[in-house]
Short mmCIF file of C-alpha atoms and ligand atoms in Angstrom, two decimals:
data_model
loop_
_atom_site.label_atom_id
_atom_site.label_comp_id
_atom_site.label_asym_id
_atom_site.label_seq_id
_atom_site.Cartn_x
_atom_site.Cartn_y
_atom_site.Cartn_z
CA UNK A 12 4.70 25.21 -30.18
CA UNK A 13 5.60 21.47 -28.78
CA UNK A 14 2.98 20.22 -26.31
CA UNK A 15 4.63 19.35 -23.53
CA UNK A 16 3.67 15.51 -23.37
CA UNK A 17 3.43 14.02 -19.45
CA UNK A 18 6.31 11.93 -18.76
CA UNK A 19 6.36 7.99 -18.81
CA UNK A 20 6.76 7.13 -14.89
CA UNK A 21 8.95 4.39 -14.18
CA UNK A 22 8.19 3.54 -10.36
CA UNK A 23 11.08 1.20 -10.25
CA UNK A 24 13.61 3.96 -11.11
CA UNK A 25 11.85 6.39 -8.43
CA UNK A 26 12.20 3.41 -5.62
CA UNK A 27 15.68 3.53 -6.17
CA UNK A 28 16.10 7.10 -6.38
CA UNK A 29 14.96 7.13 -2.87
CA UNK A 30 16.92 4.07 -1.89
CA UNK A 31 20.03 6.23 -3.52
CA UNK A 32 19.37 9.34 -1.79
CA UNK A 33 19.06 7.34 1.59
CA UNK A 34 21.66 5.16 1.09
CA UNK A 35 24.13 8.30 -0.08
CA UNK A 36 23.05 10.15 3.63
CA UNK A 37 24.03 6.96 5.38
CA UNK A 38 27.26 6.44 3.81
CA UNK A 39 26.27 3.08 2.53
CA UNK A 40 29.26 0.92 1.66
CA UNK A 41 28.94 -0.23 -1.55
CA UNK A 42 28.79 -3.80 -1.40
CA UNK A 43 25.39 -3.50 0.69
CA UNK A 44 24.27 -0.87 -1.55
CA UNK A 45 24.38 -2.99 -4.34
CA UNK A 46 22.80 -6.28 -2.84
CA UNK A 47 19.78 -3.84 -1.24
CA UNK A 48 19.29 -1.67 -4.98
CA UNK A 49 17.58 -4.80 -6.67
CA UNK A 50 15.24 -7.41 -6.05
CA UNK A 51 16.43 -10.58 -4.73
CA UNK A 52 13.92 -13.17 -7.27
CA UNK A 53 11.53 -12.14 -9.07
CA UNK A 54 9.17 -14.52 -11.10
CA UNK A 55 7.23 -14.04 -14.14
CA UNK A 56 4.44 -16.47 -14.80
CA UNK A 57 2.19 -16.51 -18.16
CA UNK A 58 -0.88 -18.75 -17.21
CA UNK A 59 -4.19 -20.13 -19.44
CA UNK A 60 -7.50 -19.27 -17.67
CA UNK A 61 -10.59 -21.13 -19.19
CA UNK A 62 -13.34 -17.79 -19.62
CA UNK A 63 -16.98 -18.58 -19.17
CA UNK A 64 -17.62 -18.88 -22.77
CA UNK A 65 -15.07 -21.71 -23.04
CA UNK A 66 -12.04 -19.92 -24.38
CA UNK A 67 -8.49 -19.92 -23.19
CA UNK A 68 -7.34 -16.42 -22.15
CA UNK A 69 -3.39 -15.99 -21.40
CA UNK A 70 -2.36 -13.66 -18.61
CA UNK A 71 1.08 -12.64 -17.33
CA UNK A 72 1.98 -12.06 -13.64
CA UNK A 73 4.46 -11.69 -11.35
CA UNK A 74 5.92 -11.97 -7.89
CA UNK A 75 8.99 -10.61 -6.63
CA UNK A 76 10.58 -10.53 -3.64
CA UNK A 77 12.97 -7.44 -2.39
CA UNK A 78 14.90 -8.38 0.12
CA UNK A 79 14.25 -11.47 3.04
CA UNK A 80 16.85 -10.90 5.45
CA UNK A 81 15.22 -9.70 8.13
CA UNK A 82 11.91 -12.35 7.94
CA UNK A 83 9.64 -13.66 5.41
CA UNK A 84 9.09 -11.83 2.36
CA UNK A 85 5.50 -9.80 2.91
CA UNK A 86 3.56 -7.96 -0.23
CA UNK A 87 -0.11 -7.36 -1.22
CA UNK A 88 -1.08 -8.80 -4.95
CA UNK A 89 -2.56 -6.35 -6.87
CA UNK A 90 -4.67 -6.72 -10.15
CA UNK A 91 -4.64 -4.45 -12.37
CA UNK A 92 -4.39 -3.60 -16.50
CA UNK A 93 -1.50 -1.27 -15.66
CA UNK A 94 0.46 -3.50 -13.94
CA UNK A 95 4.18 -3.78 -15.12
CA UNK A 96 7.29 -6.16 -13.88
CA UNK A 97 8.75 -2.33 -12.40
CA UNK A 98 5.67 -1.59 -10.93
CA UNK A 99 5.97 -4.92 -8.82
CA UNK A 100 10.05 -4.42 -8.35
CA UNK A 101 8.90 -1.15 -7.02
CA UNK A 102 6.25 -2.09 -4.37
CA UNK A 103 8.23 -4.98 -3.11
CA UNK A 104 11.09 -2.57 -2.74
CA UNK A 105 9.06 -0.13 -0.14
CA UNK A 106 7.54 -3.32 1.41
CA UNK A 107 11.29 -4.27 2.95
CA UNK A 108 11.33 -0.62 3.88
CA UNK A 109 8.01 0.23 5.05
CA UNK A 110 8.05 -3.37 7.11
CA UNK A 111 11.48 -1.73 9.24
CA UNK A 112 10.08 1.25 9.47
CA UNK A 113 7.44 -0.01 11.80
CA UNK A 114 9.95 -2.77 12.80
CA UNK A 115 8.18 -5.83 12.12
CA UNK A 116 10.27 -9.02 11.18
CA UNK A 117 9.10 -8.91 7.81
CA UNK A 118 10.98 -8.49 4.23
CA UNK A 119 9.18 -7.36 1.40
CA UNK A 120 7.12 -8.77 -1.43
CA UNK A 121 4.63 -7.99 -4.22
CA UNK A 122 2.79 -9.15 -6.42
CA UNK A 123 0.45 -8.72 -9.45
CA UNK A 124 -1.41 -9.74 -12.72
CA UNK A 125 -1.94 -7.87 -15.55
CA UNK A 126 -5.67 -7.60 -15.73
CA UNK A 127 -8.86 -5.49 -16.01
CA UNK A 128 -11.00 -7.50 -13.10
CA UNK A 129 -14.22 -5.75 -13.85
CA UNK A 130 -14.12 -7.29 -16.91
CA UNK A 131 -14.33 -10.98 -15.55
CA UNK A 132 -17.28 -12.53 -13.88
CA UNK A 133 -16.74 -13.90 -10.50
CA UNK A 134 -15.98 -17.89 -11.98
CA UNK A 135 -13.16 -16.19 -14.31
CA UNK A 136 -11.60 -14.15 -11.46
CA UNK A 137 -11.63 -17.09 -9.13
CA UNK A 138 -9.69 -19.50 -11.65
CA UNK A 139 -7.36 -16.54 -12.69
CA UNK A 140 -6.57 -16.66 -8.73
CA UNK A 141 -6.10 -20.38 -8.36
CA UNK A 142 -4.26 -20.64 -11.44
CA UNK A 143 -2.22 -17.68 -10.45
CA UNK A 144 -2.19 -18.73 -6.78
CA UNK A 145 -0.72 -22.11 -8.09
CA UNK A 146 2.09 -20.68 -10.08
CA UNK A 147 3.49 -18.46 -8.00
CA UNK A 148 3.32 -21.17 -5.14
CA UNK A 149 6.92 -22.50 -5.93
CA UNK A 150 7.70 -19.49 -4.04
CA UNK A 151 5.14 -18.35 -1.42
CA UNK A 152 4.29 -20.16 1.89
CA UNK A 153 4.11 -19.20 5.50
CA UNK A 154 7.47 -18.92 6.29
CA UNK A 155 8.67 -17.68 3.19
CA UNK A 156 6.41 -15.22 1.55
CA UNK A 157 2.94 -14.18 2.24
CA UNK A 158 0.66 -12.46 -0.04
CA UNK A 159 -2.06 -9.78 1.47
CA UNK A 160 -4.97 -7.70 -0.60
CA UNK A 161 -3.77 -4.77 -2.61
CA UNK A 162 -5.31 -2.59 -5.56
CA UNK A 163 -8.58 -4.59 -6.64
CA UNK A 164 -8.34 -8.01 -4.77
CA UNK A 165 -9.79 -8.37 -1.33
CA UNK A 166 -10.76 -10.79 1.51
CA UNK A 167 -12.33 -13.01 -0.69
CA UNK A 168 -9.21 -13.28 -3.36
CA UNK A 169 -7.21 -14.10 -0.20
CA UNK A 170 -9.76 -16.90 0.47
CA UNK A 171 -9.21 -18.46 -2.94
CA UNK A 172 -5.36 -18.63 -2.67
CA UNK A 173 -5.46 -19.91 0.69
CA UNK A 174 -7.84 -23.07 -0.25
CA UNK A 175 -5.34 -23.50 -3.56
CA UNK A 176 -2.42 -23.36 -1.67
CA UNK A 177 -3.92 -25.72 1.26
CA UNK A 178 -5.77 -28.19 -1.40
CA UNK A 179 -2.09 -28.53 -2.80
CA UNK A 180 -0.92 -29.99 0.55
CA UNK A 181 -3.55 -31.64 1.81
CA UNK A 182 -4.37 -29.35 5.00
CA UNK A 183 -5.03 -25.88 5.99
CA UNK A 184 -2.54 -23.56 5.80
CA UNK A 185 -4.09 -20.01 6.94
CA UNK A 186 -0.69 -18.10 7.40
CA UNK A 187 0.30 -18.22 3.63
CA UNK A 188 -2.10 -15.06 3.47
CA UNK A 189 -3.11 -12.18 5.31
CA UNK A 190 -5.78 -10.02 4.73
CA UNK A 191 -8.24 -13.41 4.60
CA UNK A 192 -12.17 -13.72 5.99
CA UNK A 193 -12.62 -13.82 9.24
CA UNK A 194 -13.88 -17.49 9.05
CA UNK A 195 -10.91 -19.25 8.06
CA UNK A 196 -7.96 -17.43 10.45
CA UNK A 197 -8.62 -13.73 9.74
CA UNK A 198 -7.77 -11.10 12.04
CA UNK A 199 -9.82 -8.64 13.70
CA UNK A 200 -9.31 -5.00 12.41
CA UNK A 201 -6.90 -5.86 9.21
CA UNK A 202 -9.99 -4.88 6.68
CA UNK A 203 -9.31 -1.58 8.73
CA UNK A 204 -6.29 -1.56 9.38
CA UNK A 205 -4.26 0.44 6.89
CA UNK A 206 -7.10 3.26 7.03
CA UNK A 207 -6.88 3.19 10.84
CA UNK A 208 -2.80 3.48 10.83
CA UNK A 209 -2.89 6.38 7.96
CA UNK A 210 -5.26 8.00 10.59
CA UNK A 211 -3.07 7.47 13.55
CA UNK A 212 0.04 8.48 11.50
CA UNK A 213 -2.00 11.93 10.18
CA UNK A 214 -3.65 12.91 14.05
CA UNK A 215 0.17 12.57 15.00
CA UNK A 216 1.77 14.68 12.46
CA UNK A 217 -1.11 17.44 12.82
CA UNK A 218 -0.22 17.54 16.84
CA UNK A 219 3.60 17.92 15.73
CA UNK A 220 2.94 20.22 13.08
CA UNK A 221 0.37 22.59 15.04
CA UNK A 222 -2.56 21.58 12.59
CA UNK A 223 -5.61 21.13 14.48
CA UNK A 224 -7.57 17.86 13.49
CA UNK A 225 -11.34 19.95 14.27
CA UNK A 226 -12.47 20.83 11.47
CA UNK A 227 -9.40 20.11 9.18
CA UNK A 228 -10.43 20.42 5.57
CA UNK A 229 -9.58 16.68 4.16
CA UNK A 230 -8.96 15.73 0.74
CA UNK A 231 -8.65 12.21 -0.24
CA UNK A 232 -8.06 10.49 -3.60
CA UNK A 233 -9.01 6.80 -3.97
CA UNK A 234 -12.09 5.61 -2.09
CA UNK A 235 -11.56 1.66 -2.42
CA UNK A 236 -10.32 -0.03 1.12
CA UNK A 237 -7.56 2.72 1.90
CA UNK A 238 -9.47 5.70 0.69
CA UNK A 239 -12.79 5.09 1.98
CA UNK A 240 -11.42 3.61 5.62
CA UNK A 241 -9.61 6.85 6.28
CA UNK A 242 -12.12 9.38 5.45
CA UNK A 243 -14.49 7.43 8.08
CA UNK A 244 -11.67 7.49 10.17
CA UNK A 245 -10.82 11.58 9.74
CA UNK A 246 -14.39 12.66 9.85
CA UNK A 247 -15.10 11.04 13.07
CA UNK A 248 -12.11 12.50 14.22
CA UNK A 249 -13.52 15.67 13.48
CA UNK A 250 -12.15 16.96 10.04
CA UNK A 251 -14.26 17.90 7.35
CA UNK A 252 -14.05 15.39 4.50
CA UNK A 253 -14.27 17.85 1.52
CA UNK A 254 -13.37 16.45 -1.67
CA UNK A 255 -13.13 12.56 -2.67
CA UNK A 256 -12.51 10.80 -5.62
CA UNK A 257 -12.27 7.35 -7.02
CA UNK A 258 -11.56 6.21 -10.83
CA UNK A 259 -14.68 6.96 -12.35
CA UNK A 260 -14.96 11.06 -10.88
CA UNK A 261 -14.21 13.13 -8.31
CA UNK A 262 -17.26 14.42 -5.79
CA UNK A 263 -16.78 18.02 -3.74
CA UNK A 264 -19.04 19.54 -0.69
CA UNK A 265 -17.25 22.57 0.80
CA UNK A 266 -19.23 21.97 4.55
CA UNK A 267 -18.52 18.12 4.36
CA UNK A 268 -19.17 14.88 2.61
CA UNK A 269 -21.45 12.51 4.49
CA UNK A 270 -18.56 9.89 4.09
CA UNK A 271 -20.91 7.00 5.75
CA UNK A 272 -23.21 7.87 2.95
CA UNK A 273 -20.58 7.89 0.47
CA UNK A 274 -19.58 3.94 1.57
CA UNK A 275 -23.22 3.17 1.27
CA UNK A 276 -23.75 4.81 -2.28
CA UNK A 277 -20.16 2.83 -3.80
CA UNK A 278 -21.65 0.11 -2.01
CA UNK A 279 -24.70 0.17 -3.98
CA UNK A 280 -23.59 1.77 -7.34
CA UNK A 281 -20.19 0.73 -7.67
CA UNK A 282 -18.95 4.29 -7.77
CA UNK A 283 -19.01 8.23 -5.75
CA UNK A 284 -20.84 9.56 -8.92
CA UNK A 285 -23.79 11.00 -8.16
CA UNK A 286 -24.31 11.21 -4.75
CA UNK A 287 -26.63 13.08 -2.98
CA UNK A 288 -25.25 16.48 -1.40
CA UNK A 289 -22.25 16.67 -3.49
CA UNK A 290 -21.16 18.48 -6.59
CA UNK A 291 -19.30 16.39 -9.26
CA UNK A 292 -15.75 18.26 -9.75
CA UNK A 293 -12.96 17.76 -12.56
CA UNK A 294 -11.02 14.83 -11.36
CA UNK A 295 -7.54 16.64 -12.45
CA UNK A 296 -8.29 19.51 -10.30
CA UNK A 297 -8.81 17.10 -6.94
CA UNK A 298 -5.19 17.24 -5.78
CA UNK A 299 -5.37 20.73 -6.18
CA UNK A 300 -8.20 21.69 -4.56
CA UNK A 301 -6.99 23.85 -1.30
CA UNK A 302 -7.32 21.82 1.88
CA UNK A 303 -5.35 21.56 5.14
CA UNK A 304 -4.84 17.68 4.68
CA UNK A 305 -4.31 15.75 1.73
CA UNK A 306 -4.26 12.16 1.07
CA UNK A 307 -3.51 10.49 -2.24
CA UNK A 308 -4.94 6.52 -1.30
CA UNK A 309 -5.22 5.62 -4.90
CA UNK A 310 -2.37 4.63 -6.89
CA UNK A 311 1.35 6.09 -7.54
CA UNK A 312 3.07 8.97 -9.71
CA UNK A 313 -0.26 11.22 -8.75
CA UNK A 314 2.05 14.48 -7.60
CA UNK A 315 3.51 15.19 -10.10
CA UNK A 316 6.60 17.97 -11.25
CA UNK A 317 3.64 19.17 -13.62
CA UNK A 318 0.73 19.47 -10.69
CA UNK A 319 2.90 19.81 -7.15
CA UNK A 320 3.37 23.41 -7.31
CA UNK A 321 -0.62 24.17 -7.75
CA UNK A 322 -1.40 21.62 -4.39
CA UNK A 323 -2.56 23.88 -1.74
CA UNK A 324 -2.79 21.15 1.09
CA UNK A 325 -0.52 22.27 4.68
CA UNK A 326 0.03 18.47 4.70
CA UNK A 327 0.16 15.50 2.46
CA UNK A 328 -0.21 12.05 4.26
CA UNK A 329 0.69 9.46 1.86
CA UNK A 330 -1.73 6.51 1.86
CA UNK A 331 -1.11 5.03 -1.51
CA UNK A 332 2.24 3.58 -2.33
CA UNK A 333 4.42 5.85 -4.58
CA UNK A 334 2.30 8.70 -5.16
CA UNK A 335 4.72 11.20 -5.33
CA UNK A 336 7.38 11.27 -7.87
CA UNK A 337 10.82 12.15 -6.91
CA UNK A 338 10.70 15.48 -8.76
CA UNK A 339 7.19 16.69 -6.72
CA UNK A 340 8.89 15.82 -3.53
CA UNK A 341 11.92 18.43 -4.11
CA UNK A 342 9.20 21.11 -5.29
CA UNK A 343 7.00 20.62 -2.02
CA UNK A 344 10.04 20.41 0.07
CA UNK A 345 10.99 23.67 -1.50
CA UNK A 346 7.10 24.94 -0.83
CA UNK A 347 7.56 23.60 2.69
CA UNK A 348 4.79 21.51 2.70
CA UNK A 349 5.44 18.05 4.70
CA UNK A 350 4.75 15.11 3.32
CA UNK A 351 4.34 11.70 5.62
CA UNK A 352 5.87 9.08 3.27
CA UNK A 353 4.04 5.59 2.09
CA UNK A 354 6.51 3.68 3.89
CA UNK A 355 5.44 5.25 7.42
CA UNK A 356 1.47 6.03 6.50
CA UNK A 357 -0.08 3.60 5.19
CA UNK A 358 2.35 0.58 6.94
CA UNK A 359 -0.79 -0.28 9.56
CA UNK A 360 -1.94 -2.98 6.73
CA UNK A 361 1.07 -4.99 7.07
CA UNK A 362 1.65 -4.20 11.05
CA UNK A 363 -1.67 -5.94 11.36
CA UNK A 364 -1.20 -8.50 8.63
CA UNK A 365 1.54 -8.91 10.88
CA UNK A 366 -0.69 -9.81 13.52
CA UNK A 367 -2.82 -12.05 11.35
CA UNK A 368 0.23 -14.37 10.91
CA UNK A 369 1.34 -14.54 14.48
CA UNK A 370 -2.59 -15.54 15.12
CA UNK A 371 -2.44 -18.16 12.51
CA UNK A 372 0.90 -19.55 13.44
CA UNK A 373 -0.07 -19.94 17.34
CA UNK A 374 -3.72 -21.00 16.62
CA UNK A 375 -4.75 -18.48 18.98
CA UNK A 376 -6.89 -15.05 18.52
CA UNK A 377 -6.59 -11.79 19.90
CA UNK A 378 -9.94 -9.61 19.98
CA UNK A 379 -10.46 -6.02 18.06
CA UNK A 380 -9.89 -3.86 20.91
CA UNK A 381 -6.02 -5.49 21.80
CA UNK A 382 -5.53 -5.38 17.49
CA UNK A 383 -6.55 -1.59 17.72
CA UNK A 384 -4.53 -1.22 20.61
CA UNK A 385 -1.20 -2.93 19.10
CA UNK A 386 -1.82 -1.19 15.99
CA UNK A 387 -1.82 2.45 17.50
CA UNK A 388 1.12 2.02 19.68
CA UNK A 389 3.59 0.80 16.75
CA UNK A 390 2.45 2.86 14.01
CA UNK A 391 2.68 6.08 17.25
CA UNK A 392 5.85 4.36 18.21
CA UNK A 393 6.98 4.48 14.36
CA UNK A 394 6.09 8.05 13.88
CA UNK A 395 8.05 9.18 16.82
CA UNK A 396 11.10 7.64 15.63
CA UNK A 397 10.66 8.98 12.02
CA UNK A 398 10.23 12.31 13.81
CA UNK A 399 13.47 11.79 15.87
CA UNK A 400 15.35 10.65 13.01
CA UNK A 401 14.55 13.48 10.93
CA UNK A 402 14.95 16.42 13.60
CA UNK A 403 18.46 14.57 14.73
CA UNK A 404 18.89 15.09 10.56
CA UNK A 405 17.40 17.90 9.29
CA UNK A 406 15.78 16.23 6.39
CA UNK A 407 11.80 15.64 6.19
CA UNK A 408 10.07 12.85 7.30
CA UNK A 409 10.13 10.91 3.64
CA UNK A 410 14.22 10.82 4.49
CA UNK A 411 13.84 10.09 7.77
CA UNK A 412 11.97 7.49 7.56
CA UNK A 413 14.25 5.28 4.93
CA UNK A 414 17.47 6.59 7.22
CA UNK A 415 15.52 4.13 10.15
CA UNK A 416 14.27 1.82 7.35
CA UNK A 417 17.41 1.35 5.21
CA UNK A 418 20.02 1.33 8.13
CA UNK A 419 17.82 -1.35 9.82
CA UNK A 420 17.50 -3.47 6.84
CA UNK A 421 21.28 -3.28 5.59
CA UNK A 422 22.41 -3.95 9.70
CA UNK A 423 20.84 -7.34 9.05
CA UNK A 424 22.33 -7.93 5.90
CA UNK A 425 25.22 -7.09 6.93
CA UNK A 426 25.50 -9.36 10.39
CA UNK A 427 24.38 -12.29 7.99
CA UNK A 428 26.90 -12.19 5.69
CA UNK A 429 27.25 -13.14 1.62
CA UNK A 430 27.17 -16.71 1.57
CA UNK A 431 28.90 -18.98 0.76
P1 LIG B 530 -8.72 -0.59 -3.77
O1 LIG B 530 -8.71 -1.36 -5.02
O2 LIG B 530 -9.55 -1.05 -2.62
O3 LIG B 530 -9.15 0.94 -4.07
C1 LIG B 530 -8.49 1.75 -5.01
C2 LIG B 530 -9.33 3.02 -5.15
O4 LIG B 530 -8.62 3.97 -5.95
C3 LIG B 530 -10.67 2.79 -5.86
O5 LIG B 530 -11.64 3.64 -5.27
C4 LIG B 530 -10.37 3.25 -7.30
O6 LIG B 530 -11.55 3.63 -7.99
C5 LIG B 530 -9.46 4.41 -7.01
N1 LIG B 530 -8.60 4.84 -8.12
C6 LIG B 530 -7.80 4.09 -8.89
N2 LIG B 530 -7.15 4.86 -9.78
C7 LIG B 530 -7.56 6.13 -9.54
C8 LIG B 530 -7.27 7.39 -10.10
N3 LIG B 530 -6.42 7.49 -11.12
N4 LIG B 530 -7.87 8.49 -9.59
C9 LIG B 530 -8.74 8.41 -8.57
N5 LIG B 530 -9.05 7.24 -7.98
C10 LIG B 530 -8.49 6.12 -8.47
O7 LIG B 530 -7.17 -0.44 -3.33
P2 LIG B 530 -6.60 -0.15 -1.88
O8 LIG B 530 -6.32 -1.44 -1.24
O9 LIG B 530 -7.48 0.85 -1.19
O10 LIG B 530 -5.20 0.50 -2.26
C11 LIG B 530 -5.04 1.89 -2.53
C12 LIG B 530 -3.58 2.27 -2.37
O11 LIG B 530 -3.15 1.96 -1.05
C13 LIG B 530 -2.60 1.53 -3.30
O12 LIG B 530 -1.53 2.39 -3.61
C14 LIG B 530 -2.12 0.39 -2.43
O13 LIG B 530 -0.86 -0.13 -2.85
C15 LIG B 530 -2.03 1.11 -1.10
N6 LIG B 530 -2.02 0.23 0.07
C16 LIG B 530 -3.02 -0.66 0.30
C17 LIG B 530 -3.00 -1.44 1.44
C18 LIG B 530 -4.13 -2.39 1.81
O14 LIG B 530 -4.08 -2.95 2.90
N7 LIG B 530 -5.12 -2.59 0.98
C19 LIG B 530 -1.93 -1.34 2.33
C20 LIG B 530 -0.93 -0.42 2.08
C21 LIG B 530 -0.98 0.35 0.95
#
């Protein structure tokens, strides 16, 4: 008998499925269709970095940008070994979307470089960033694109393409990132911030879906900034953090992981494994582990068509980008379990990288409390409308949130015009 061999996800081609599917609801007209299906630029670089034992390493990376026509081109950078030129197409593709979902006057972006980073020491990953920060700054800048943190780079990556990018011109330039320290133009809340808005977006689809937050059994894959933010987040709230996972293993309690604990222990050791209270569990049987909430916050092409009819979740809040493949979507629409889509969930990073800008642009800061307070009104704001949208439509919220995204994005291109 043939094994049945899991098949090779292409996250470009599921974008623009989606974009498709949305685009066939709204009656699209062609010509808008066709500029909004592909990037507008993308840009591969291949760059030497000097290693610590005096050899020259080459590394390929990329940056593309979607679609600017309704702002500056936005987009985390993400490092990573699986990183692919369609990976990138892909997450700059839901940036444009997931920035007009929440209605911010952003296009969309991405960015990343095909690396392991564990595998450098801090002095490699820091000229890998200038290097990389340097090559792709033909085309970033404050008013054109702005990188953020994604999969495996953080406050302190941000810091390193700031100073390159400012050293380059002689002066500070703070807006040409987001996601930066706190000492050189940060903003309150944005280490927080996507955790905090997948939390919002989840205590307002439990009130609309009858699901009460008390004691909610939580599942969450991916306990990095995403992962780990919105598990503290849900179990102060009140839910019962179950099951977590990150790369390395997956850790189950039935009455509750201590999820301050578990931030201290990955602190410490780098990884969930082995801590205290918890029982270690088959990583491949996490998503299926029967829960009221789940939320994939690791990477994409996680629900599969091979594992979405064994999830036993009532909801599925999507915190990663991509997670579920166009195929799993159809089977839990057919099992009737609602999923919140990427675009809507996890968009409080780039609402309050959002806010980061404006702050570095006006030279002026807003505290944590009036952050918080912006944050939860938009991303509330956001989930209403996706709500609207897809009761006015009958479809579920993953539609009805690109029928608000896409129709608001192709408006714009439209009213601009092809030039010349
Ligand atoms: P991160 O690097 O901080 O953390 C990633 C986590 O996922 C780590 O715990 C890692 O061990 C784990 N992981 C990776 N592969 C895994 C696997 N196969 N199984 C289980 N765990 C795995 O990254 P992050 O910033 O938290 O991003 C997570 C997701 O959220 C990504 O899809 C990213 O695009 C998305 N996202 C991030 C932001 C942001 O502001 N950082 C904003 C919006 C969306």
């Amino acid at each position: 008998m043939a094994i049945k061999q899991p098949k090779e996800l292409n996250p470009f081609v599921e974008a623009v499925a989606q974009f498709d599917a949305a685009a066939d609801m709204l009656g699209l007209e062609p010509d808008i269709r066709a500029i909004l299906r592909v990037p507008k630029r993308e840009l591969t670089v291949n760059f030497p970095v000097r290693m610590d034992d005096g050899s020259i390493q080459m590394f390929t990376g990329y940056r593309v940008q979607h679609n600017i026509n309704r702002g500056p081109a936005k987009g985390g950078i993400r490092y990573d070994a699986r990183v692919s030129l369609d990976e990138v197409r892909a997450l700059a593709m839901w940036m444009t979307w997931k920035c007009a979902v929440v209605n911010i006057p952003f296009g969309g972006a991405k960015g990343g470089v095909i690396v392991d980073p564990r595998k450098l020491s801090v002095h490699e990953l820091e000229r890998l960033t200038r290097r990389y920060a340097t090559e792709i700054s033909t085309i970033i800048g404050p008013e054109s694109d702005i990188p953020a943190p994604d999969v495996n780079t953080n406050p302190q990556i941000m810091a390193w393409i700031m100073d390159t990018y400012s050293m380059h011109h002689g002066y500070s330039i703070p807006a040409v990132v987001t996601g930066k320290p706190l000492s050189i133009g940060g903003s309150e809340g944005r280490m927080e911030a996507t955790g905090r808005g997948v939390y919002v977006v989840t205590r307002e689809a439990c009130r609309a879906l009858g699901i009460p937050m008390e004691g909610a059994r939580v599942v969450v894959q991916g306990f990095g900034n995403v992962g780990s933010i919105t598990a503290r987040l849900m179990a102060l709230a009140g839910c019962k953090v179950i099951a977590v996972a990150d790369i390395y293993g997956a850790i189950y309690n039935e009455n509750g992981i201590d999820i301050p604990a578990a931030i201290r222990h990955v602190q410490e050791r780098g990884r969930l494994e082995g801590l205290p209270g918890s029982e270690q569990i088959p990583s491949a049987s996490l998503l299926e582990t029967p829960c009221d909430i789940l939320i994939p916050a690791a990477t994409e092409g996680v629900i599969t068509e091979e594992n979405a009819s064994r999830i036993q979740a009532k909801l599925i809040v999507e915190a990663a980008n991509g997670p579920t493949t166009v195929e799993a979507d159809a089977i839990l629409k057919a099992r009737g379990i609602p999923v919140i889509p990427d675009i809507l969930a996890n968009a409080g990073g780039v609402t309050v990288s959002y806010f980061e800008w404006v702050q570095d642009v006006q030279h002026f800061f807003w505290g944590e409390d009036e952050i918080n307070a912006r944050l939860e009104s938009i991303m509330v704001r956001s989930f209403k409308a996706v709500q609207a949208k897809r009761d006015e439509k009958d479809c579920d919220y993953r539609m009805g949130a690109y029928l608000l995204a896409v129709a608001r994005v192709a408006e714009a291109t439209q009213v601009r015009g092809v030039y010349p």
